[in-house]
XYZ file of C-alpha atoms in Angstrom:
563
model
C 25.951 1.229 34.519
C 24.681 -0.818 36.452
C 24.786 -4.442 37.110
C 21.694 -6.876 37.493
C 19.927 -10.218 36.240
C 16.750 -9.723 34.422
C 14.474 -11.861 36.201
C 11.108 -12.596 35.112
C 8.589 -14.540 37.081
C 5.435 -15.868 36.042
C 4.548 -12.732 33.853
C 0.372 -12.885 32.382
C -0.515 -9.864 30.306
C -4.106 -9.056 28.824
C -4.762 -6.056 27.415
C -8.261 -4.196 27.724
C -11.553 -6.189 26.183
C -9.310 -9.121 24.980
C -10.718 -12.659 26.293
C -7.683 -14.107 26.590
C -3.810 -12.777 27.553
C -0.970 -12.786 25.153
C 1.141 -13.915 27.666
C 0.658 -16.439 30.109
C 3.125 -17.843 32.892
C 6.064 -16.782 31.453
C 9.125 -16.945 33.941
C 13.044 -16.394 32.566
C 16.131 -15.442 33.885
C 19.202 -14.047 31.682
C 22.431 -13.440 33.807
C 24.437 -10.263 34.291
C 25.976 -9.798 30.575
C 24.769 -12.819 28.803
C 22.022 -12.863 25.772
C 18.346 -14.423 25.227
C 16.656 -14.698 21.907
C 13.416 -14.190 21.606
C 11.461 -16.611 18.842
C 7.688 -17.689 17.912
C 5.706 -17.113 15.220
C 3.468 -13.557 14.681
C 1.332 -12.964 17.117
C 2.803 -15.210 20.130
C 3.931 -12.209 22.428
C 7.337 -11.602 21.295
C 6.891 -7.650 20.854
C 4.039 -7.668 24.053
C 7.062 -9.036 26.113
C 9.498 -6.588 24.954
C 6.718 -3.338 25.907
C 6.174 -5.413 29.372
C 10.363 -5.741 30.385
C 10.663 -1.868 29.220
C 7.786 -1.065 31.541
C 5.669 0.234 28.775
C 3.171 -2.165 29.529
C 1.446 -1.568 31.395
C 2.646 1.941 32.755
C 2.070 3.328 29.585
C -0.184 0.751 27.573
C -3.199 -0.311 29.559
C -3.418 -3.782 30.195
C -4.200 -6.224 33.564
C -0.540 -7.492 34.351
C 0.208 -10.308 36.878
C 3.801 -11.478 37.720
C 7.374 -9.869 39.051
C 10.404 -8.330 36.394
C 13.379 -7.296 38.073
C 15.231 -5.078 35.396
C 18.040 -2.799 36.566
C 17.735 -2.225 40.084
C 15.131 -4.386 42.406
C 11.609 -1.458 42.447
C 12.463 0.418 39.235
C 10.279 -1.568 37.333
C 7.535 -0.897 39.485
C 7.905 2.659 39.408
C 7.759 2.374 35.421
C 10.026 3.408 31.931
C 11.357 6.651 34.068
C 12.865 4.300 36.620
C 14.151 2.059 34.133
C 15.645 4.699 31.567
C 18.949 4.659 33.648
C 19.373 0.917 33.051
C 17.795 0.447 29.880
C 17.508 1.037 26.126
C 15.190 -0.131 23.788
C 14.551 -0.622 20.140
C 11.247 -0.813 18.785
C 9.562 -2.941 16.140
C 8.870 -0.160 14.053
C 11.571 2.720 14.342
C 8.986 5.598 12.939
C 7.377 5.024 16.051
C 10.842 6.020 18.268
C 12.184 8.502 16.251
C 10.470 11.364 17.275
C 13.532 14.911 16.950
C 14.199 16.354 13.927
C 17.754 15.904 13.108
C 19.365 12.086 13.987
C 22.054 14.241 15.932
C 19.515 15.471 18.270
C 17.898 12.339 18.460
C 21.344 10.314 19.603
C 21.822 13.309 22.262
C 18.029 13.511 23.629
C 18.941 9.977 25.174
C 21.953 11.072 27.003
C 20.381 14.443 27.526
C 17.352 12.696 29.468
C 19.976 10.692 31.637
C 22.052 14.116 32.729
C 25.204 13.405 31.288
C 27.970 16.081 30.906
C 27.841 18.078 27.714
C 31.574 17.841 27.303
C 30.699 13.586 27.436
C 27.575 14.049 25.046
C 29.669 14.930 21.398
C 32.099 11.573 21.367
C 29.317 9.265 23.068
C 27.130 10.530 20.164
C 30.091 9.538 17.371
C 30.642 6.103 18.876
C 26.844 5.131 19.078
C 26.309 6.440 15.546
C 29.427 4.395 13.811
C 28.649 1.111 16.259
C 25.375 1.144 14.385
C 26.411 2.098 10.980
C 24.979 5.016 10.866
C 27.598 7.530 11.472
C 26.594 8.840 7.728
C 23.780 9.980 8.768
C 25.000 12.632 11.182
C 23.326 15.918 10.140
C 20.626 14.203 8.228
C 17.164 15.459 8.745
C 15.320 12.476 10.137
C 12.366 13.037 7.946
C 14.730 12.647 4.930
C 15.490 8.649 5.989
C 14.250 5.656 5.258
C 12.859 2.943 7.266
C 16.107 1.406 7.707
C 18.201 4.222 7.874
C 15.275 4.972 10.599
C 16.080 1.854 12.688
C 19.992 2.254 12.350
C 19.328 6.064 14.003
C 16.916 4.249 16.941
C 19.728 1.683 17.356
C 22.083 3.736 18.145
C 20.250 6.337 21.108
C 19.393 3.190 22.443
C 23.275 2.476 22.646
C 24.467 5.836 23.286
C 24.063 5.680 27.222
C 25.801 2.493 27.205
C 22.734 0.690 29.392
C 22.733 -1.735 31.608
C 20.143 -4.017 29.798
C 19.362 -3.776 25.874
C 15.775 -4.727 24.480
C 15.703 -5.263 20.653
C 12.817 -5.798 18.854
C 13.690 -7.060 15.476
C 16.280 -4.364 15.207
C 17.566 -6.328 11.783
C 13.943 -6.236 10.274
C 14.350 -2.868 8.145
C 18.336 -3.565 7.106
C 19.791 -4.415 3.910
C 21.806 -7.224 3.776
C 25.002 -5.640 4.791
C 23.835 -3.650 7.378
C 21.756 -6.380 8.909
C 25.086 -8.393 9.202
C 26.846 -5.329 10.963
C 23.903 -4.707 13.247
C 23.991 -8.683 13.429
C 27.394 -8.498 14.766
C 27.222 -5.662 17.018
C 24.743 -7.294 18.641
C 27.119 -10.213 19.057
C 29.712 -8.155 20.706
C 27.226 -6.568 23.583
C 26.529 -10.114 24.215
C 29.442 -11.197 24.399
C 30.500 -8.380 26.724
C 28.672 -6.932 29.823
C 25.107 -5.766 28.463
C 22.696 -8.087 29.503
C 20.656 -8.254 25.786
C 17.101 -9.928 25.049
C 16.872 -9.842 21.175
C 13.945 -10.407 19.205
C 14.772 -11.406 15.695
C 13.837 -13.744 12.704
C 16.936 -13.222 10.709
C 18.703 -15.472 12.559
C 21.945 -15.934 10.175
C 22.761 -12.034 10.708
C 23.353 -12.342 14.757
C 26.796 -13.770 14.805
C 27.282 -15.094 17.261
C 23.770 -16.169 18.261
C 22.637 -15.281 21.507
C 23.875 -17.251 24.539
C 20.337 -18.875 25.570
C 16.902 -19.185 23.442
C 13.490 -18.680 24.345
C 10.462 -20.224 22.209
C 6.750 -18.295 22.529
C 4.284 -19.682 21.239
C 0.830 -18.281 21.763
C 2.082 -16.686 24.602
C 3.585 -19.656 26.352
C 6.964 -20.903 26.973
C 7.186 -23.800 24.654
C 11.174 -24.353 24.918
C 13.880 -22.703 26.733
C 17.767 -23.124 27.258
C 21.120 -23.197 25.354
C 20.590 -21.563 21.761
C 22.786 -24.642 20.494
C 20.930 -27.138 21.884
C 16.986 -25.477 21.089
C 18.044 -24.995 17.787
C 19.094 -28.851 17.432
C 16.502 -30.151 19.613
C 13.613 -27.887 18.578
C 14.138 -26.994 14.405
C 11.450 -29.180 13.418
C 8.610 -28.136 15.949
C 10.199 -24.356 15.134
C 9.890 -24.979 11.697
C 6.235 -26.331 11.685
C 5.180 -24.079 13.863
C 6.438 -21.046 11.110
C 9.554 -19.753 13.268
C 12.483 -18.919 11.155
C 15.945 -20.497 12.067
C 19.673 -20.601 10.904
C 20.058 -22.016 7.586
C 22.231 -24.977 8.949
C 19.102 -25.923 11.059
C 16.741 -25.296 7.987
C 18.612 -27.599 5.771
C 19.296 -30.750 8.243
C 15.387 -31.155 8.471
C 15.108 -30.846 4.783
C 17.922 -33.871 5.204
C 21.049 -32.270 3.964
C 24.415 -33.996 5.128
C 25.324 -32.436 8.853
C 28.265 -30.452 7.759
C 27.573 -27.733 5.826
C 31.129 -27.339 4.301
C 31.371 -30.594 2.705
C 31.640 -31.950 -0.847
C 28.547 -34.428 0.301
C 26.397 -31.471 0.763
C 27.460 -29.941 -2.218
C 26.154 -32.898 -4.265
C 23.168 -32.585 -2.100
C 22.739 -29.349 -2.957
C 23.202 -29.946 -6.777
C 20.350 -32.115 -6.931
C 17.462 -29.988 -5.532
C 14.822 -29.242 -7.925
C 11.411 -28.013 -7.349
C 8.705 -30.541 -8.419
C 5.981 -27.907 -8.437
C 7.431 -24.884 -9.073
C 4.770 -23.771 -11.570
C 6.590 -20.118 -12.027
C 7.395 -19.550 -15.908
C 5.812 -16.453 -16.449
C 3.046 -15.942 -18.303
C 3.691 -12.319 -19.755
C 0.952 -10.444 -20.507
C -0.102 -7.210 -22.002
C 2.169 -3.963 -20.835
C 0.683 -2.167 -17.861
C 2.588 0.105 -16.814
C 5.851 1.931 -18.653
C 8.482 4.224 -17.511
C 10.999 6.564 -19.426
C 13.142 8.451 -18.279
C 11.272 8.769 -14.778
C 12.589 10.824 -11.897
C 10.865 10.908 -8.323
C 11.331 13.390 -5.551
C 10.220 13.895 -1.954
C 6.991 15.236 -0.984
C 3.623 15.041 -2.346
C 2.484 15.836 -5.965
C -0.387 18.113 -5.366
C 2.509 19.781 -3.046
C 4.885 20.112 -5.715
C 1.845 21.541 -7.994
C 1.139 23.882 -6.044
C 4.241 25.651 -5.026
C 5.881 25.381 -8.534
C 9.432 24.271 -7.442
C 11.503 22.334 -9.303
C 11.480 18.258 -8.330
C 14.599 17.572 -6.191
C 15.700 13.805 -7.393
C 15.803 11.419 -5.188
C 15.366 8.851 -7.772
C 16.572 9.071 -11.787
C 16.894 7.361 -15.032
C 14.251 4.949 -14.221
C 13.024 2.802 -17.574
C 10.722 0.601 -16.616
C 7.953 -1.745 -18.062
C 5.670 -4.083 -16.092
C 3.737 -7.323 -17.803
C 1.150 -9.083 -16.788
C 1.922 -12.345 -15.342
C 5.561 -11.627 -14.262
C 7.006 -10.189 -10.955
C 9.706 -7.616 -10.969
C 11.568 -7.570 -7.805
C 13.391 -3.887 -6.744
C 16.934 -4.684 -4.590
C 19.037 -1.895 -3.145
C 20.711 -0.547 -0.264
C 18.925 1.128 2.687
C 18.417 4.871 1.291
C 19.098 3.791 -1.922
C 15.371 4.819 -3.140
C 13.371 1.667 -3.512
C 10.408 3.200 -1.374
C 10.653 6.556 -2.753
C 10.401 4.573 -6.107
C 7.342 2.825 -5.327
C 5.731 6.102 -4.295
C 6.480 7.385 -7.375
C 5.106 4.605 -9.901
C 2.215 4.819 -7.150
C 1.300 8.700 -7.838
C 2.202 9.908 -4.659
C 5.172 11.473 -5.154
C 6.049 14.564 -7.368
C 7.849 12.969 -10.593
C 9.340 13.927 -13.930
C 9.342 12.053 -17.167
C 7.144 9.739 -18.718
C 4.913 7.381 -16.943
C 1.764 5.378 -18.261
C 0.093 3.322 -15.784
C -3.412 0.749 -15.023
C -4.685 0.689 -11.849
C -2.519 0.148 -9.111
C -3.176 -1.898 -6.271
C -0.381 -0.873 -3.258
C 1.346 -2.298 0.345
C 3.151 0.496 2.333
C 5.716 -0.094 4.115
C 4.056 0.799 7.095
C 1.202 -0.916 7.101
C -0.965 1.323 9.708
C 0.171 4.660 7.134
C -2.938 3.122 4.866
C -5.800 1.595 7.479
C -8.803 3.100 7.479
C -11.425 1.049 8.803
C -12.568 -0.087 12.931
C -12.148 -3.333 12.320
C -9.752 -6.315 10.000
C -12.959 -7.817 8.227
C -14.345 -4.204 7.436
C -10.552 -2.935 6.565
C -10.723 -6.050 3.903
C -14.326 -4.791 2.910
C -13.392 -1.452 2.255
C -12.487 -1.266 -1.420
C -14.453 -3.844 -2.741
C -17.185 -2.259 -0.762
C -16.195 1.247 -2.963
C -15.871 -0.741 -6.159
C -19.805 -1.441 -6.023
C -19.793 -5.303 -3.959
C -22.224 -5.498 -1.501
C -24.290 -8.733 0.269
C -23.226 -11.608 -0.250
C -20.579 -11.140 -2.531
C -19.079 -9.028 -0.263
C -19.349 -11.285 2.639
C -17.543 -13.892 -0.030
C -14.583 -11.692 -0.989
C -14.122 -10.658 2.470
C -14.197 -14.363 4.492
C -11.925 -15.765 1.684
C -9.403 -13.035 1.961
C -9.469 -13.225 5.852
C -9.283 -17.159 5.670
C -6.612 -16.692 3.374
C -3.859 -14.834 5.216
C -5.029 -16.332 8.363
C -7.057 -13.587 9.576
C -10.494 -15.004 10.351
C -10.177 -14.930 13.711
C -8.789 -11.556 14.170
C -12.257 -10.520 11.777
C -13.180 -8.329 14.733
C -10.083 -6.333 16.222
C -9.278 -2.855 15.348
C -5.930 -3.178 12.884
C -3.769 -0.777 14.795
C -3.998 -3.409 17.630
C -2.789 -5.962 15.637
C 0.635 -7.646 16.018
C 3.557 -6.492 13.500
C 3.246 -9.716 10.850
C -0.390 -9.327 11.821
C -0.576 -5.660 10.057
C 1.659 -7.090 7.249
C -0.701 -9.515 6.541
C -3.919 -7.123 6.992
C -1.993 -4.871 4.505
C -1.550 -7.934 1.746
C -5.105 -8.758 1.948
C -6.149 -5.063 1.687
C -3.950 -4.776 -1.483
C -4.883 -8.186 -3.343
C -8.546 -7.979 -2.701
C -8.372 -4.814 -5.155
C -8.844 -5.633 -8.476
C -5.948 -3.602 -9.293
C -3.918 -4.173 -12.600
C -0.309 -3.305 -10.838
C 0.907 -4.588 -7.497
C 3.426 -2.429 -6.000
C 4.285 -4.220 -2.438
C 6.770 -2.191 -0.451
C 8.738 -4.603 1.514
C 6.050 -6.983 1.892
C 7.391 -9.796 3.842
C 9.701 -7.562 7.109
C 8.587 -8.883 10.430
C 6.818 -11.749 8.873
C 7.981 -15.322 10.726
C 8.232 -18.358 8.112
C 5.398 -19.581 7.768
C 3.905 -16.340 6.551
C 6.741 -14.978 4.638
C 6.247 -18.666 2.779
C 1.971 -17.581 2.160
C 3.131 -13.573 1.057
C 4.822 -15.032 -1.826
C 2.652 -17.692 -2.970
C -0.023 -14.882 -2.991
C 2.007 -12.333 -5.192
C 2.578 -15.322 -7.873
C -0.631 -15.753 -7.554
C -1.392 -12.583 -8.226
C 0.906 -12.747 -11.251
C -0.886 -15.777 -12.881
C -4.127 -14.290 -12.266
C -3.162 -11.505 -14.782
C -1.799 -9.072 -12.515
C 1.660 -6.935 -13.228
C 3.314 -7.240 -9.673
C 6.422 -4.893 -8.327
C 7.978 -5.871 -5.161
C 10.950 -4.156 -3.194
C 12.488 -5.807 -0.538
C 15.894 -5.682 0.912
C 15.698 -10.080 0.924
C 17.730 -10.876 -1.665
C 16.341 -14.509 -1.320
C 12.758 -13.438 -1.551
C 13.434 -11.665 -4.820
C 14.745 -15.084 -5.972
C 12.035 -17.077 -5.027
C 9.438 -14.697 -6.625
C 11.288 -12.743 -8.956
C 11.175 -12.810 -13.117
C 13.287 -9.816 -13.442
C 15.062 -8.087 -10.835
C 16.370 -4.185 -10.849
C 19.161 -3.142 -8.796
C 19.290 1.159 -7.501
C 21.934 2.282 -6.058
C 22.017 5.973 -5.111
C 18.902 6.676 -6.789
C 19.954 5.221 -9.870
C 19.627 1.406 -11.727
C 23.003 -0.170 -11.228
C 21.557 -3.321 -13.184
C 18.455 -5.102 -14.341
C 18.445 -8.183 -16.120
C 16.291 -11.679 -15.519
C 16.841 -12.731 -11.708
C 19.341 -15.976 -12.575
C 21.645 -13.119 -14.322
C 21.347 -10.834 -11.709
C 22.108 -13.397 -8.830
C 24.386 -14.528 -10.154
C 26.598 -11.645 -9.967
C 27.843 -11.890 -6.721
C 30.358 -9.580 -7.232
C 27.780 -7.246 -8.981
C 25.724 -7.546 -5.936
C 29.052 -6.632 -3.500
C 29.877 -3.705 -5.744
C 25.705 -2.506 -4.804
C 26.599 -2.967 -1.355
C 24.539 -6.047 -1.112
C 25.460 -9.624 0.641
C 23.870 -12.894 -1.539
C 23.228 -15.437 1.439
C 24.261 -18.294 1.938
C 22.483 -20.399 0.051
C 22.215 -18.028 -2.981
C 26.574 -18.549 -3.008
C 26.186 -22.022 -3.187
C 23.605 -21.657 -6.188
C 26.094 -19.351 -7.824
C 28.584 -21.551 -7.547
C 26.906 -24.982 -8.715
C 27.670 -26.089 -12.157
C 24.240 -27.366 -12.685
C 21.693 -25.415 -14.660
C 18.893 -24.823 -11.841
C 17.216 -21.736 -11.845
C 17.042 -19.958 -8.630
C 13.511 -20.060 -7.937
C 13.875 -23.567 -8.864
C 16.690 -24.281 -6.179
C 15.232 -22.213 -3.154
C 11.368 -23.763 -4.167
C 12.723 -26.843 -4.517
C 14.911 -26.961 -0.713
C 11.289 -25.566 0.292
C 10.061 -28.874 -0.703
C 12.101 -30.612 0.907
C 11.958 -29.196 4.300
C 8.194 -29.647 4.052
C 8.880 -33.289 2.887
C 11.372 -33.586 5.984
C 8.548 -32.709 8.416
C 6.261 -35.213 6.898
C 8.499 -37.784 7.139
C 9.525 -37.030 10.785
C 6.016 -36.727 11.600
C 5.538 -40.393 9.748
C 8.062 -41.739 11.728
C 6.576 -40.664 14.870
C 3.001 -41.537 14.369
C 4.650 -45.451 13.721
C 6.687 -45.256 16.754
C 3.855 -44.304 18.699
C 1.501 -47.377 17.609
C 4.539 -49.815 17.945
């Protein structure tokens, strides 16, 4: 292993037919063994950096690069990601697109394989770099069988497996469930605190303990802030905040002016006052759209499963389920735990058994390029209004509002698979709600999404709710589900654990343990309070008050300035 900085020096990347580059001056240095976070909200060059340090781009992405990185030895980045592979690992935003062998065995060993080690070395390094990531119950699995998390745990650990030099994550928490976040979180922690030098992209900021040694702030491919994570995150939560970024819930709640120690009895007063002052979520329930008994769901396809007569493997059982209009149902459970496999299955696109009535369904993968179709975001919008008869004008109408409304519009002309992560997520919200669907099934709606849109993907599922709609949403964000969630349902193994209105439900920490999932922070202080709040009330209502924080800072400024 060897031994380096990571120097970066005035790095400008465009990319083919682009007007402008998506990064621009950027210049860093992280020290032999220490950390950098990555942070800036979608679209500001976070992943684009991470493809440019792991020579990707533009060795193997075509773009017009300008600028030095020294990565590993001084020349192997020049010579591009076969130079680097002997200093380097990397995890990708999106695992699918890394995990490419067929059993996660051979896909731990293909990484030391490509590096020559000794075979006698390859067994134990494969054990350690499967258990460091939590995935050492997946050895023997076929990969094909896992889910997206289980996916990213697998990627996680070949990237650890050679024991490199220099780490690149890209969101590797993204795809986790609470508890495995937290371990992933951690382990992260320990490389930087040890001697791999580790650049980390991530929004889930309370599951890296401890936080990287130094921050970095992109915005629109600039270097807006830079140093000490302590002192960024003190110095810069407010402009983070505005500008969407995610940060650690301590630095969340002192702009929405909580008391400075998070432990005390004054915040805990603090706390039991919050109350949303325009919540507007009571359900409105509606008619019965969709209704489950008894309903089982296996892998594959149905037409498959037609046609070659076997009987349906479960991955999923037992499910009784009803969906209202005007109500949102939120789906919690472990990675592997068959949330997705559900969805797929209430969806019609996976072989199932028992009894299942259904409107029309309206649906978000969890991979958002699995379901584009179209050359460009505005006619990807278009496309199934465009089927349902909408044409002219109208169709221009639908279209520019939907664009406009998940911020979009100026993106109107770029092909979706060129889009940014949270810029697909978005893409993939829009395509779903501009259906006039009766059921909204959104897989995981909100991963890789910075604040500010995480904030706009649920105000436009309760929207969708009021409207009339019946909406379904899994997600591994146990805070999401309470901010959006009438009724929440809890799998574990393939089976409901519990299902019950979402204060119930949350409040069951222990329940929630038991299911192998972590309530954060904030949702153990709810628990805990004696008052009466609902949870959506409590998290809407600290919402408010972190946008009433910024208002009042910004206030305060605007007078200081005319003084």
């Amino acid at each position: 292993m060897t031994s380096s900085d990571l120097v970066v020096e005035h790095l400008d990347v465009r990319f083919p037919g682009e007007p402008t580059s998506v990064l621009r001056d950027v210049s860093f240095r992280v020290r032999s063994g220490s950390s950098l976070l990555v942070v800036g909200p979608s679209g500001s060059g976070k992943s684009t950096l991470v493809a440019a340090l792991a020579g990707i781009v533009p060795h193997t992405v075509d773009a017009d690069l300008h600028g030095r990185v020294v990565i590993g030895v001084p020349g192997a980045w020049e010579r591009g990601p076969r130079a680097l592979a002997g200093h380097l690992g990397l995890v990708q935003q999106d695992p699918l697109a890394q995990v490419c062998l067929d059993s996660v065995d051979a896909e731990v060993e293909f990484a030391l394989e490509n590096r020559e080690w000794r075979v006698e070395e390859i067994g134990p390094a494969v054990a350690r770099a499967l258990d460091a990531a939590g995935a050492g119950g997946l050895a023997g699995r076929r990969t094909g069988t896992l889910s997206g998390g289980q996916c990213q745990r697998v990627a996680t650990a070949a990237a650890l497996a050679p024991s490199p030099a220099v780490l690149l994550l890209d969101e590797p928490t993204a795809l986790l469930d609470p508890e495995a976040a937290r371990a992933v979180g951690a382990l992260v922690g320990r490389l930087a605190a040890g001697e791999t030098t580790t650049v980390v992209v991530e929004h889930r900021l309370d599951d890296l303990d401890p936080l990287p040694d130094s921050t970095l702030v992109l915005v629109d491919g600039e270097v807006v802030a830079h140093g000490p994570t302590a002192d960024v995150m003190r110095d810069q939560a407010r402009a983070l905040v505005r500008r969407g970024c995610w940060v650690p819930t301590s630095a969340l709640l002192a702009v929405a002016g909580a008391p400075p120690d998070w432990e005390s009895t004054e915040t805990d007063a603090w706390l039991g006052e919050v109350r949303a002052q325009q919540c507007g979520f009571t359900p409105a329930r509606g008619e019965r759209v969709l209704h489950a008994r008894g309903l089982a769901v296996g892998h594959g396809s149905p037409s498959g499963r037609r046609r070659r007569r076997e009987p349906l493997v479960e991955a999923v059982g037992a499910v009784d389920l009803d969906l209202h209009r005007g109500e949102v149902v939120a789906v919690l459970g472990t990675n592997g735990s068959g949330k997705s496999t559900l969805v797929r299955g209430l969806a019609g696109l996976a072989p199932t058994r028992g009894r299942i009535d259904r409107g029309r369904v309206s649906l978000v993968v969890q991979h958002p390029e699995h379901q584009f179709v179209a050359r460009t975001v505005a006619e990807e919008v278009a496309w199934t209004p465009r089927l349902a008869g909408l044409d002219g004008d109208d169709l221009r109408r639908v279209v520019d509002d939907a664009l406009a409304r998940f911020d979009l519009t100026s993106l109107a002309d770029r092909s979706p698979f060129g889009l940014s992560g949270g810029e697909k997520r978005r893409l993939s919200l829009a395509t779903a709600l501009v259906h006039p669907g009766d059921v909204v099934l959104a897989d995981e709606p909100t991963y890789g999404l910075d604040r500010a849109a995480t904030v706009a993907t649920q105000a436009a599922l309760r929207e969708a709710a009021r409207d009339g709609r019946a909406v379904l949403v899994v997600t591994h964000d146990v805070e999401l589900a309470g901010r959006l969630a009438d009724r929440i349902l809890v799998l574990v193994d393939g089976r409901p654990a519990t299902a019950g209105p979402a204060d119930q439900v949350l409040r069951d920490t222990e329940g929630l343990r038991a299911a192998g999932l972590r309530p954060t922070r904030l949702l153990e202080r709810w628990s805990a309070l004696a008052s009466p709040t609902t949870v959506q009330d409590f998290l809407v209502g600290i919402d408010e008050r972190v946008l009433a924080g910024l208002e009042v800072h910004d206030v305060a400024a605007t007078d200081g300035g005319r003084r």
